[in-house]
mmCIF file of C-alpha atoms in Angstrom:
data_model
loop_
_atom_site.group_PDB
_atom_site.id
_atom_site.type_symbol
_atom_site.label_atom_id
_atom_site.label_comp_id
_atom_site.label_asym_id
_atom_site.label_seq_id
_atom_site.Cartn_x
_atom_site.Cartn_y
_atom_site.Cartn_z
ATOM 1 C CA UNK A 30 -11.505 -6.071 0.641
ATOM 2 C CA UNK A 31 -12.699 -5.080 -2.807
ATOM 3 C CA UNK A 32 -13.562 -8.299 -4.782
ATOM 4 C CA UNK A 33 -11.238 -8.773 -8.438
ATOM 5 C CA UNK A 34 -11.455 -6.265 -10.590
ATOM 6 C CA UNK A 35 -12.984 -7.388 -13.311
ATOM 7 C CA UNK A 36 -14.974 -4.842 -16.432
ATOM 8 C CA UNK A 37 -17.241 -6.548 -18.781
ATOM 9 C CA UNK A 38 -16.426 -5.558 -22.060
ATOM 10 C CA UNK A 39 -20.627 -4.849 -24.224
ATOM 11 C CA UNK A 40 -21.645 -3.069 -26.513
ATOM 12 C CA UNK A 41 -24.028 -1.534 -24.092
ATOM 13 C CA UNK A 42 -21.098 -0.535 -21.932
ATOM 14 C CA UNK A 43 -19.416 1.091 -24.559
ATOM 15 C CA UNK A 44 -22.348 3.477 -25.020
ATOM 16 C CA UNK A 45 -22.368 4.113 -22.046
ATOM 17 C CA UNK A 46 -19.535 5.097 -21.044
ATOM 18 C CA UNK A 47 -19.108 7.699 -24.432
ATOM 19 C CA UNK A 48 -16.957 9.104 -26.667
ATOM 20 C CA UNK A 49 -14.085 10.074 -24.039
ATOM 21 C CA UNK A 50 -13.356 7.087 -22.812
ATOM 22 C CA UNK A 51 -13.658 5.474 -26.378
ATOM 23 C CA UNK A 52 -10.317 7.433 -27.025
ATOM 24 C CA UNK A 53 -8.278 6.306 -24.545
ATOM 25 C CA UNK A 54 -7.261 2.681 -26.414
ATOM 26 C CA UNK A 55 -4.841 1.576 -23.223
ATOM 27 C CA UNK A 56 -8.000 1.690 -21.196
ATOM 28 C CA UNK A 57 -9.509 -0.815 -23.205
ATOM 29 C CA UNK A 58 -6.774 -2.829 -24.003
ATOM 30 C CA UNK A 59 -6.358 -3.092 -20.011
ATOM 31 C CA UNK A 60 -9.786 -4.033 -19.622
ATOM 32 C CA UNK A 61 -9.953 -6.594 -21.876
ATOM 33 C CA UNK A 62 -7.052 -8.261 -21.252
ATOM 34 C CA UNK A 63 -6.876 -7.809 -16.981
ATOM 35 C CA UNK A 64 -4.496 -10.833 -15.592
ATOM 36 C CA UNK A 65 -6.725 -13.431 -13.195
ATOM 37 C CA UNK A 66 -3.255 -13.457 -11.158
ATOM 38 C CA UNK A 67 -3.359 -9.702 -10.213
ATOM 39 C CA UNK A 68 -0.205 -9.717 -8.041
ATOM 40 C CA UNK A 69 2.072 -12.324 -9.549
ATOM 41 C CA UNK A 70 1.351 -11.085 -13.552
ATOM 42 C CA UNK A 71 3.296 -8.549 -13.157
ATOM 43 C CA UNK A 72 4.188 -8.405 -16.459
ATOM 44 C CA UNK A 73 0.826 -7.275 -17.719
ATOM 45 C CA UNK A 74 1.494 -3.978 -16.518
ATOM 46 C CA UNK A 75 2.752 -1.785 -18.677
ATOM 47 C CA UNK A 76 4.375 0.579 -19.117
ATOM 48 C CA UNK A 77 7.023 0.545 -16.027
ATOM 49 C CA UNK A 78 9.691 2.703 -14.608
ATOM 50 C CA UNK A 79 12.545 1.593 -12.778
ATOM 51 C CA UNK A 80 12.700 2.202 -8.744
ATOM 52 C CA UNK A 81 16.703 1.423 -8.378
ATOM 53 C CA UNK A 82 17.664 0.029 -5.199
ATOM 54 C CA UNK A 83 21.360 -0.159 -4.153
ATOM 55 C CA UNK A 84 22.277 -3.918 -3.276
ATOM 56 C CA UNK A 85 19.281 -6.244 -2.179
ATOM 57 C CA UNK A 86 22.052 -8.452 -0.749
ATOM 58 C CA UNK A 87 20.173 -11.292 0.933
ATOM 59 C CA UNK A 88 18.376 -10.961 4.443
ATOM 60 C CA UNK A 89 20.673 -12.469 7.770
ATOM 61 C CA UNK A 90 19.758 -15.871 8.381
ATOM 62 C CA UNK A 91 19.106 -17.378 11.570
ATOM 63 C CA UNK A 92 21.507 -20.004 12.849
ATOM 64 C CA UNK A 93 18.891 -21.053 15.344
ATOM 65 C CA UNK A 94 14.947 -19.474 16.451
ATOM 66 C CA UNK A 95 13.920 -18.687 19.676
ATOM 67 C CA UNK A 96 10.462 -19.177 17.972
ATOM 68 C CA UNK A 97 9.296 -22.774 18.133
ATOM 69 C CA UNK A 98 9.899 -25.217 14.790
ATOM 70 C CA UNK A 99 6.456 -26.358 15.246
ATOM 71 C CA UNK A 100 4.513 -22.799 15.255
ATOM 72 C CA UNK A 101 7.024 -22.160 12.328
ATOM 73 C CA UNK A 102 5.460 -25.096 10.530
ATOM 74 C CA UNK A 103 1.839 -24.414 11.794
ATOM 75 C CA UNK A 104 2.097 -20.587 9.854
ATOM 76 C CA UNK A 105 3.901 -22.118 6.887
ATOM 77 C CA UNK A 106 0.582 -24.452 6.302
ATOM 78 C CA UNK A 107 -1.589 -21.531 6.780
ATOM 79 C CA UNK A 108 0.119 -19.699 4.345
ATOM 80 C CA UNK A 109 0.121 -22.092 1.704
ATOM 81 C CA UNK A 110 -3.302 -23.039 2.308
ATOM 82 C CA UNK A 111 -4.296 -19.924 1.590
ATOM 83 C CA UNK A 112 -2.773 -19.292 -2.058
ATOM 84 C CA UNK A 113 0.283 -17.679 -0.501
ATOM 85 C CA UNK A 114 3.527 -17.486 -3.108
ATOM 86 C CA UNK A 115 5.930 -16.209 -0.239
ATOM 87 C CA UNK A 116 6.005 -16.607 3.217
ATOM 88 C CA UNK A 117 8.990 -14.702 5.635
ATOM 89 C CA UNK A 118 9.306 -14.410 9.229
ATOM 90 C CA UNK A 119 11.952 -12.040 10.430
ATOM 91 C CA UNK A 120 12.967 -12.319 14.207
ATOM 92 C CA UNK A 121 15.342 -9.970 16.143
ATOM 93 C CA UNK A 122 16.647 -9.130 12.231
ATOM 94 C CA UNK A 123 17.364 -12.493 11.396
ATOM 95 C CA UNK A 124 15.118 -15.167 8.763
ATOM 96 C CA UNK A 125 13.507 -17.653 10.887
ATOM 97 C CA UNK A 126 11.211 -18.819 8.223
ATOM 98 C CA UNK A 127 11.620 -18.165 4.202
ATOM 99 C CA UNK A 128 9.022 -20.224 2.121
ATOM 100 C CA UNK A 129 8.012 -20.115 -1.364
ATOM 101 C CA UNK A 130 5.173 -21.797 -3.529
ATOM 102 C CA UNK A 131 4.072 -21.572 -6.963
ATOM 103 C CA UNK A 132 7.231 -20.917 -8.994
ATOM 104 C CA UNK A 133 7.788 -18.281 -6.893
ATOM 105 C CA UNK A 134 11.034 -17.540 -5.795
ATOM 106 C CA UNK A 135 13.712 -14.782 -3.664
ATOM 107 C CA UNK A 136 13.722 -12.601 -6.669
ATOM 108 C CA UNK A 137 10.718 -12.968 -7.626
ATOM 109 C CA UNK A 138 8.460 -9.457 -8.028
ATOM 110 C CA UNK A 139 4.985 -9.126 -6.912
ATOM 111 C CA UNK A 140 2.389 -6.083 -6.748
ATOM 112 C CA UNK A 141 1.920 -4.963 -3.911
ATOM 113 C CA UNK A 142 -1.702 -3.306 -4.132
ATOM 114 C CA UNK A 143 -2.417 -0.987 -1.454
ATOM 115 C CA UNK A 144 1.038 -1.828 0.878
ATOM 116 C CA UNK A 145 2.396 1.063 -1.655
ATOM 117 C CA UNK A 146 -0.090 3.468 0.067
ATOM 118 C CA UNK A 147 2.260 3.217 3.155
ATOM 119 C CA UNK A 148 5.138 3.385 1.341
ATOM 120 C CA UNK A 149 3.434 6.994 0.038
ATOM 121 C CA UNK A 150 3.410 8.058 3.978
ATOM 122 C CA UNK A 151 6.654 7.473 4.574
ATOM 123 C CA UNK A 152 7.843 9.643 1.666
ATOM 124 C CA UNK A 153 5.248 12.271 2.697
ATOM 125 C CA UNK A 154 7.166 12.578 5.884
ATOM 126 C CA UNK A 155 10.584 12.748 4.239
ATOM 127 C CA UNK A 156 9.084 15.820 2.372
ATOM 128 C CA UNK A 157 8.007 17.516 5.678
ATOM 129 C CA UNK A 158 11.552 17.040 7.480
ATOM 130 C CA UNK A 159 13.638 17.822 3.619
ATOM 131 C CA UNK A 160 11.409 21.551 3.529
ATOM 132 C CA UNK A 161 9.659 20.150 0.575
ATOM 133 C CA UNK A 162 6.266 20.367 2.554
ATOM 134 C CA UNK A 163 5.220 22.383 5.474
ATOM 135 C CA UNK A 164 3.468 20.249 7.464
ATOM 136 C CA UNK A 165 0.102 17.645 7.173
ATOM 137 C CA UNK A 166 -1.644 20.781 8.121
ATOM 138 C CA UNK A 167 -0.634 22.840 4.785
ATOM 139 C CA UNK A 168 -3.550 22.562 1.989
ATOM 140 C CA UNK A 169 -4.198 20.868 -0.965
ATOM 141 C CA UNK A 170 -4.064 24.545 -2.688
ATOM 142 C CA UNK A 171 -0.726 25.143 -1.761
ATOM 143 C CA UNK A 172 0.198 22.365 -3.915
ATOM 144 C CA UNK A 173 -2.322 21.998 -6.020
ATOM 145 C CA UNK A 174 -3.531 25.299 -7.906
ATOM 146 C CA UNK A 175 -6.547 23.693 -9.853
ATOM 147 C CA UNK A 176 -8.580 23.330 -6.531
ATOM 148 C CA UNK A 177 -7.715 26.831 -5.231
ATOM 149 C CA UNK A 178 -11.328 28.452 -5.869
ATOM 150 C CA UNK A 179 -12.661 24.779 -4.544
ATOM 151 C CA UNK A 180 -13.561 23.345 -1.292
ATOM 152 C CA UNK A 181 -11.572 20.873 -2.009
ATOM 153 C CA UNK A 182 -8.398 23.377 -1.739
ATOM 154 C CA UNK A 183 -9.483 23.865 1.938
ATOM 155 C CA UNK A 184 -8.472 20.134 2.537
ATOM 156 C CA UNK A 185 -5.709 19.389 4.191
ATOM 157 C CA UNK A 186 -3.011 16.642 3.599
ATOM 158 C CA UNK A 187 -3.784 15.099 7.203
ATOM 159 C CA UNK A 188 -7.645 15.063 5.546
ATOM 160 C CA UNK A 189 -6.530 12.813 2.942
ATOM 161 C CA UNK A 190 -3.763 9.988 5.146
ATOM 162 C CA UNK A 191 -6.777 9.773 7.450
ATOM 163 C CA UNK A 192 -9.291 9.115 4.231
ATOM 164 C CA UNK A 193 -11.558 11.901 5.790
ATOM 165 C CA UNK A 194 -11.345 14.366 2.625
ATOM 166 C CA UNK A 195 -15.064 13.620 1.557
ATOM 167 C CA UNK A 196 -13.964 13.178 -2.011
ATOM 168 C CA UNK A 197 -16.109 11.276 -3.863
ATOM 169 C CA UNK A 198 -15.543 7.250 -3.268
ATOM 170 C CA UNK A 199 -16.784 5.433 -6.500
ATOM 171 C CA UNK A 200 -15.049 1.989 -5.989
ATOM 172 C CA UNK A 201 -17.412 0.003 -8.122
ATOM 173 C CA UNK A 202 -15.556 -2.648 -10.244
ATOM 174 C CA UNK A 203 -17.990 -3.959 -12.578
ATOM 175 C CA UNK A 204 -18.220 -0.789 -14.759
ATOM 176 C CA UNK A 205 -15.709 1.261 -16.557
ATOM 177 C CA UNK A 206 -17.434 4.407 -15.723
ATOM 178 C CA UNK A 207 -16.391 4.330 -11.702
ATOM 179 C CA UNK A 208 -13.883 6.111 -10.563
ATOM 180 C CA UNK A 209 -11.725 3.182 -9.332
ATOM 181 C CA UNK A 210 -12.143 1.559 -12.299
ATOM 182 C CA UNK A 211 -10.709 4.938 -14.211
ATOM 183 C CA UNK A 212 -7.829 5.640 -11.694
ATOM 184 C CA UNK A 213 -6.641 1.931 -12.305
ATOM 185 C CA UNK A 214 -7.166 1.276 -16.241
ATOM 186 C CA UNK A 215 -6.916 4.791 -17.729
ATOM 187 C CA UNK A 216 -3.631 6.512 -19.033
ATOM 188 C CA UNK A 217 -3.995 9.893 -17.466
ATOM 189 C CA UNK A 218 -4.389 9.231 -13.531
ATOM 190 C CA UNK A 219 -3.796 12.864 -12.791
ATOM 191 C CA UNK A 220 -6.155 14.181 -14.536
ATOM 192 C CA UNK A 221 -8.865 11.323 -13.248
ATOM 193 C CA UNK A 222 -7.761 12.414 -10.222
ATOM 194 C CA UNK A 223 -8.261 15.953 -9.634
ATOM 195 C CA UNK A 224 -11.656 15.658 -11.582
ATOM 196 C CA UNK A 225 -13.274 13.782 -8.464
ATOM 197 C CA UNK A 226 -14.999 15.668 -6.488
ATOM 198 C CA UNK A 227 -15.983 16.452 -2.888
ATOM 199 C CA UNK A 228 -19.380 15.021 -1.597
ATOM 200 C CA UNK A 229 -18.921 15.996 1.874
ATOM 201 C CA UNK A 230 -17.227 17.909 4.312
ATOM 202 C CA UNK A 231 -14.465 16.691 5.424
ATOM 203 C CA UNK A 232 -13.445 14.754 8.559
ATOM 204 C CA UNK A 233 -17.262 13.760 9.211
ATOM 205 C CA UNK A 234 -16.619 10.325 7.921
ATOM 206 C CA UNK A 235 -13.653 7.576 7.192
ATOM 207 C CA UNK A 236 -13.688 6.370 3.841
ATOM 208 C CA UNK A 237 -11.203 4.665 2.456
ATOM 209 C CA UNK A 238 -10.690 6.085 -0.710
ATOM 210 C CA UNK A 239 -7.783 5.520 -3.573
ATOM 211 C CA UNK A 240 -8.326 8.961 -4.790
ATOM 212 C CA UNK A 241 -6.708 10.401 -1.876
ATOM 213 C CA UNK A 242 -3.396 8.341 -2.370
ATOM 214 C CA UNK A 243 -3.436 9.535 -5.845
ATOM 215 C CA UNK A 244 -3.549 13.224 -5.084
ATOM 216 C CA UNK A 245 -0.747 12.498 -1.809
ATOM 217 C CA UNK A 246 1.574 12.054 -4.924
ATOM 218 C CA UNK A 247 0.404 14.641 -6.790
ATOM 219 C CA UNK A 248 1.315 17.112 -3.704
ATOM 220 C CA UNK A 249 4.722 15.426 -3.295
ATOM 221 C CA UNK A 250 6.134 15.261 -6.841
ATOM 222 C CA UNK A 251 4.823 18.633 -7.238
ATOM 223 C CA UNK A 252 6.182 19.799 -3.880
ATOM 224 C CA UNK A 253 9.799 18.416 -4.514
ATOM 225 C CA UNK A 254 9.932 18.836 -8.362
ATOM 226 C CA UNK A 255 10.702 14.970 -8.910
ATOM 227 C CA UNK A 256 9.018 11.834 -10.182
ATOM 228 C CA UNK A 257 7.705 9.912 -7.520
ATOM 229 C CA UNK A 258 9.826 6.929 -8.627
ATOM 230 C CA UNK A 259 12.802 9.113 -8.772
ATOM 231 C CA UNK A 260 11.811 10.319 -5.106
ATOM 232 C CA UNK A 261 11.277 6.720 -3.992
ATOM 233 C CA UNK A 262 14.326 5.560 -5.333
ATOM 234 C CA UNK A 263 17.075 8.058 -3.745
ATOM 235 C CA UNK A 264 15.316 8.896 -0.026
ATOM 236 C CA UNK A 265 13.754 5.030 0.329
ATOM 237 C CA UNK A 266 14.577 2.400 -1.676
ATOM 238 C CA UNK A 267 18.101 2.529 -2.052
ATOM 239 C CA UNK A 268 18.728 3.727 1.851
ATOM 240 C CA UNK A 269 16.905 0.271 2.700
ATOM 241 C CA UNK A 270 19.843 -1.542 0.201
ATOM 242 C CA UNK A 271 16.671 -3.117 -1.550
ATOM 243 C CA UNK A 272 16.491 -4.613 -4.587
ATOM 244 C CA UNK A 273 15.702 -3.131 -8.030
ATOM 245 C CA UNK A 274 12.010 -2.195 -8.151
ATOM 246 C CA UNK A 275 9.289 -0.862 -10.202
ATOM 247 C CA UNK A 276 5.755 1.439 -10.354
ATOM 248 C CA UNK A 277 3.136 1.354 -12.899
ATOM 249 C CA UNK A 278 2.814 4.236 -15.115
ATOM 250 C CA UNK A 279 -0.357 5.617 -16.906
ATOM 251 C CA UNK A 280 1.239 5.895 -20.016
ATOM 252 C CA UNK A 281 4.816 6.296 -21.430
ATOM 253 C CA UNK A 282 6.898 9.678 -19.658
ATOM 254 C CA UNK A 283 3.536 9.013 -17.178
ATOM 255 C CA UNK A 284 2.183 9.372 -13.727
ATOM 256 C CA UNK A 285 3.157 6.622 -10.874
ATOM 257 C CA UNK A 286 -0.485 4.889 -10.143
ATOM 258 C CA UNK A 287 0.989 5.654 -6.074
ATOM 259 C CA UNK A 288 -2.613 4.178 -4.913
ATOM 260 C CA UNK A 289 -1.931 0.765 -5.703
ATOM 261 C CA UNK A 290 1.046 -0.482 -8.100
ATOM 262 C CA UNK A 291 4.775 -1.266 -6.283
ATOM 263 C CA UNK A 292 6.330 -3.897 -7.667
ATOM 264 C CA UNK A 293 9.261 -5.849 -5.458
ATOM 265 C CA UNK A 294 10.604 -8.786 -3.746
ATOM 266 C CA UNK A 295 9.356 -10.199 -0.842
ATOM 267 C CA UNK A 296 13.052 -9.913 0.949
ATOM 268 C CA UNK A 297 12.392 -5.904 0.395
ATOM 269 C CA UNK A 298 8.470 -5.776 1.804
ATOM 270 C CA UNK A 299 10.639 -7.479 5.129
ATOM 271 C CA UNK A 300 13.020 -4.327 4.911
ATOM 272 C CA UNK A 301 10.049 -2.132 5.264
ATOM 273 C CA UNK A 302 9.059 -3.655 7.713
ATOM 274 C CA UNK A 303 12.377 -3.662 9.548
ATOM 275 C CA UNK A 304 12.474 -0.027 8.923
ATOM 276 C CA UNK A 305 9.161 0.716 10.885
ATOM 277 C CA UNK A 306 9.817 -1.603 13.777
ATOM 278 C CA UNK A 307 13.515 0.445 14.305
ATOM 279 C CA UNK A 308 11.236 3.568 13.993
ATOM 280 C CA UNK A 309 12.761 5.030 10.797
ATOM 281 C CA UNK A 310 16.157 3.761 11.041
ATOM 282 C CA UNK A 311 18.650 1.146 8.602
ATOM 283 C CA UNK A 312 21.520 1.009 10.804
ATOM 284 C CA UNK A 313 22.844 4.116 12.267
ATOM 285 C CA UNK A 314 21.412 5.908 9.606
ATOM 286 C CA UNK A 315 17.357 7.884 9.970
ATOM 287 C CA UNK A 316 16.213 7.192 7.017
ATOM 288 C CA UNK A 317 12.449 8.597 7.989
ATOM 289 C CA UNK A 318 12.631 10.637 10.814
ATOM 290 C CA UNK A 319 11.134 8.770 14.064
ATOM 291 C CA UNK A 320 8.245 11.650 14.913
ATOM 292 C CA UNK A 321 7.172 11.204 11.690
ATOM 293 C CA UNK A 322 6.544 7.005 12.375
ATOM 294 C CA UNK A 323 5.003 7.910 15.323
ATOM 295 C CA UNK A 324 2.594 10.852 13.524
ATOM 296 C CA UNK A 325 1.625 7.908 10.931
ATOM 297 C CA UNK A 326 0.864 5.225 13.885
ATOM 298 C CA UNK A 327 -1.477 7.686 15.630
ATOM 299 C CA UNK A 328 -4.906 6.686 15.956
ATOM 300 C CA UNK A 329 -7.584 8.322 12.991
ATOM 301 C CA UNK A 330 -9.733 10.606 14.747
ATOM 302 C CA UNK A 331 -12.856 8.797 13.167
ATOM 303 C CA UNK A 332 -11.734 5.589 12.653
ATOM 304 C CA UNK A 333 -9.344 3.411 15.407
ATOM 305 C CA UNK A 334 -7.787 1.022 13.330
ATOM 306 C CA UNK A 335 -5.854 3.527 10.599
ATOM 307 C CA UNK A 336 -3.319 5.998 10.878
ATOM 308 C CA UNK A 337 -1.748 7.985 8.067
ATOM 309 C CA UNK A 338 -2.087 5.488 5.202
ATOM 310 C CA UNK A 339 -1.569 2.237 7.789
ATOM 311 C CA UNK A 340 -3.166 -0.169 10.293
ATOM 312 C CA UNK A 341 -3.095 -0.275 13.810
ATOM 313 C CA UNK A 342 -5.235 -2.480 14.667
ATOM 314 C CA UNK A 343 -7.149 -5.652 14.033
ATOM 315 C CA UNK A 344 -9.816 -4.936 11.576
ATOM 316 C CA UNK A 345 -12.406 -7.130 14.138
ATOM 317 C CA UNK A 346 -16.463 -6.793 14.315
ATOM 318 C CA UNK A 347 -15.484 -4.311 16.589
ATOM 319 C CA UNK A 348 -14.849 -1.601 14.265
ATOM 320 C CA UNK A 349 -17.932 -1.323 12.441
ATOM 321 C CA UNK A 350 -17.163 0.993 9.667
ATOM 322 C CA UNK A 351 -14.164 -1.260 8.017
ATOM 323 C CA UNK A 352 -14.100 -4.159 5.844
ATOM 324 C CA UNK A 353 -13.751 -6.898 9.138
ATOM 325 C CA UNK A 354 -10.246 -8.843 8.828
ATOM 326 C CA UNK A 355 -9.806 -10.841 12.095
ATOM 327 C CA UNK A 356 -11.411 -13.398 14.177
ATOM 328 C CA UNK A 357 -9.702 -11.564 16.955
ATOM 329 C CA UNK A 358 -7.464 -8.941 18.730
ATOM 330 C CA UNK A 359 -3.480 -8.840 17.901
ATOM 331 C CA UNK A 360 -2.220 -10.079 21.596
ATOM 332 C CA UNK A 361 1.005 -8.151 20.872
ATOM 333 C CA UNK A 362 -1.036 -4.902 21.017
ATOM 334 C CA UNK A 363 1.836 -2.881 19.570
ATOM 335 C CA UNK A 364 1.442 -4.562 16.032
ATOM 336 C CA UNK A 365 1.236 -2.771 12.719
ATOM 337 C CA UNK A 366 0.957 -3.472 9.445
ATOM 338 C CA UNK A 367 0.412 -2.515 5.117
ATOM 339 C CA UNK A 368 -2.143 -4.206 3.120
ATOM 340 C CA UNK A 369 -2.761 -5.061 0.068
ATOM 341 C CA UNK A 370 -5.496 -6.164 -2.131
ATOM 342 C CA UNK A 371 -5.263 -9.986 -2.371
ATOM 343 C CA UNK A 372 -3.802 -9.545 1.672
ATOM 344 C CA UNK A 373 -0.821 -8.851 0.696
ATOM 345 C CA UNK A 374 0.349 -8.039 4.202
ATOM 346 C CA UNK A 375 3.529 -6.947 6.309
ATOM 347 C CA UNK A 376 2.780 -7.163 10.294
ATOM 348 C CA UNK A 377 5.023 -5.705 12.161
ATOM 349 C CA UNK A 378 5.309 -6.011 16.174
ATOM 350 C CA UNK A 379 8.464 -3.499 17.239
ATOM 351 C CA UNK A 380 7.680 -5.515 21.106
ATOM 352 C CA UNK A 381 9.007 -8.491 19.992
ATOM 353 C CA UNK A 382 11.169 -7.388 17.199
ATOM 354 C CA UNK A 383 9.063 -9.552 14.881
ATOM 355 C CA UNK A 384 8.511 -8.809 10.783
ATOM 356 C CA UNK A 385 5.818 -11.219 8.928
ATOM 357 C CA UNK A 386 5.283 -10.744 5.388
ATOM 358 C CA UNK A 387 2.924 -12.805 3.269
ATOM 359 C CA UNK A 388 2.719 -12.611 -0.631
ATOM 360 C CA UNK A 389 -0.142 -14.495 -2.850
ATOM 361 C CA UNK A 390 -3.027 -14.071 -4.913
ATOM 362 C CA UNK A 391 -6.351 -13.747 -3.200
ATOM 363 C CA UNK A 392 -6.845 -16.618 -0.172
ATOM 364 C CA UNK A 393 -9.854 -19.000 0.198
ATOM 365 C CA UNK A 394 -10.655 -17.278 4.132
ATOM 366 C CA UNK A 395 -7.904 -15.018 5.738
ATOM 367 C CA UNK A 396 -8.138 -14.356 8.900
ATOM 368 C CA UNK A 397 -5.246 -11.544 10.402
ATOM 369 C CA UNK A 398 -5.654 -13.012 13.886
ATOM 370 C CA UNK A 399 -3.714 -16.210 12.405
ATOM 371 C CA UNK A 400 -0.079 -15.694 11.877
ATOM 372 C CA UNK A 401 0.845 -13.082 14.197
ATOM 373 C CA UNK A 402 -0.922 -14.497 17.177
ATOM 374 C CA UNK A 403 0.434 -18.078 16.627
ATOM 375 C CA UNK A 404 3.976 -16.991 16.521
ATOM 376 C CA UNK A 405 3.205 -14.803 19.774
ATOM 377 C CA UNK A 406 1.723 -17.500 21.521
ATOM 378 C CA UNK A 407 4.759 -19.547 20.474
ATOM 379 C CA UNK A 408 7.135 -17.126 22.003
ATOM 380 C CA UNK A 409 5.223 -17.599 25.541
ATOM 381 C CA UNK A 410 4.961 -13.598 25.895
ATOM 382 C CA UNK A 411 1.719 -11.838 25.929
ATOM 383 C CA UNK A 412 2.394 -7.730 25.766
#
């Protein structure tokens, strides 16, 4: 987990960074004035463009839970102990457990941070089964014509929902001359973008990169001649019946910054979650086809615990070459789930029909072990 983002604003800095970054004043004005609540300001970013949903009528609500009052209460402490805003527990698609803190509240919008990378997969795979894209083995060429007399043409779009591409990874966030930093603050991602370049061949080594999230939706808007929010909106959002939401453009008439910035309601983050435990579907409608969930929970041939753009496993000491999550194994070994800077997270275990999602600024000491293992044990089922 990357620590705040936070870009000290000298006169030193300034010089070094030059002229070219000197022009871009929304840079700046971002730097200088970057929110200390990253996911609940949502306000500070700007500009926005509208992600309509169709209804976001409210979640079913449990009469009774088969899952124990007590374990409910145990994960609502957790939660709130560690600087959570929303808490919801979804069980056999009903709300066992809907808590919020801080002046939070139902319709309430949050960033999501990196969740929205998954969110990017999904719509990757609508554009393979809509004959938008070819497959995760087509190039980056195909799509994109300024790498075409580049190595970085000869990557494929598998190459970069594994983050194996071997494009440069600068994710320092203490100077506004990384790469990160640029991608997040500037007001031409695009073009930030498809200036980074390769360092190494690819599919040598996982590294989990924003830059290859950013050129993902590059490829698809390109590939299916509409805005990503546009695309979101009409094959995702309002299929799910969600609620109004939002991205974060660059600038005004802008690029989506798809590597980080969704902004919704909890309620929808548990209709995402829905959608991947019923394998694509909202009712008796495929919204994402089912091969294509089970492409994206396929095992990275370098790394274990990440598929296309989501985890599969407990990020434990066992897996040496990630940023280590969890005091332990999932028991349920079946679960799933998006995160997001700040853990925003959505588990989801499809084996006992189970949806947790957890919204907050950035805890004290998360551990991903906690809440899905307490309400397994609670069940008295061990998959």
């Amino acid at each position: 987990m990357k620590p705040s983002l936070r870009v000290p604003i000298s006169a030193s800095l300034l010089l070094l960074v030059g002229a070219a970054l000197m022009t871009d004043w929304r840079f700046w004005s971002r730097a200088a004035t970057y929110p200390k609540s990253e996911i609940t300001s949502t306000a500070w970013y700007r500009p926005q463009y509208p992600v309509p949903g169709q209804s976001g009528a409210p979640l079913p609500q449990a009469q009774t839970s088969s899952i124990p009052a007590a374990a409910l209460r145990e994960a609502s402490r957790f939660a709130q102990a560690q600087n959570s805003t929303a808490l919801i527990v979804l069980h056999r698609g009903e709300v066992v457990l809907e808590e919020y803190w801080q002046g939070f509240s139902p319709t309430s919008l949050s960033n999501s941070m990196s969740m929205a990378k998954s969110i990017l997969a999904l719509l990757i795979g609508i554009a393979i089964e809509e004959g938008h894209i070819g497959s995760v083995e087509d190039r980056v060429a195909d799509y994109i014509p300024e790498w075409a007399n580049d190595s970085r043409g000869d990557l494929t779009l598998a190459d970069l929902l594994y983050m194996q591409s071997g494009l440069r990874n600068d994710d320092r966030t203490n100077t506004p001359a990384s790469d990160l930093v640029n991608l997040y603050l500037s007001s031409n991602v695009e073009k930030k973008a498809l200036h980074i370049p390769q360092v190494m061949p690819p599919r040598q080594v996982y590294d989990y990169n924003n830059v290859n999230s950013q050129v993902l939706s590059i490829v698809l808007e390109r590939a299916t001649g509409e805005t990503y929010a546009d695309y979101l909106s009409s094959r995702l959002w309002q299929p799910l019946q969600a609620s109004d939401a939002f991205v974060w453009l660059d600038r005004p008439r802008g690029h989506a910054k798809t590597f980080c910035c969704l902004f919704a309601t909890p309620s929808d983050w548990v209709r995402v979650g829905q959608l991947l435990l019923n394998r694509g579907r909202v009712g008796s409608r495929q919204v994402v086809p089912e091969h294509w969930i089970n492409q994206m929970l396929q095992e990275s041939p370098i790394e274990p615990t990440f598929g296309y753009h989501i985890w599969i496993k407990a990020r434990t000491a066992d897996y040496p070459n990630v940023d280590q999550a969890a005091s332990a194994s999932f028991l349920a070994t079946d679960t799933i789930y998006l995160d997001g800077r700040g853990h925003q997270r959505v588990y989801v275990i499809p084996s006992q029909e189970l949806v947790i999602v957890r919204i907050g600024e950035l805890p004290t000491a998360w551990d991903d072990a906690v809440l899905p293992n307490l309400l397994l044990k609670s069940l008295g089922e061990r998959p």
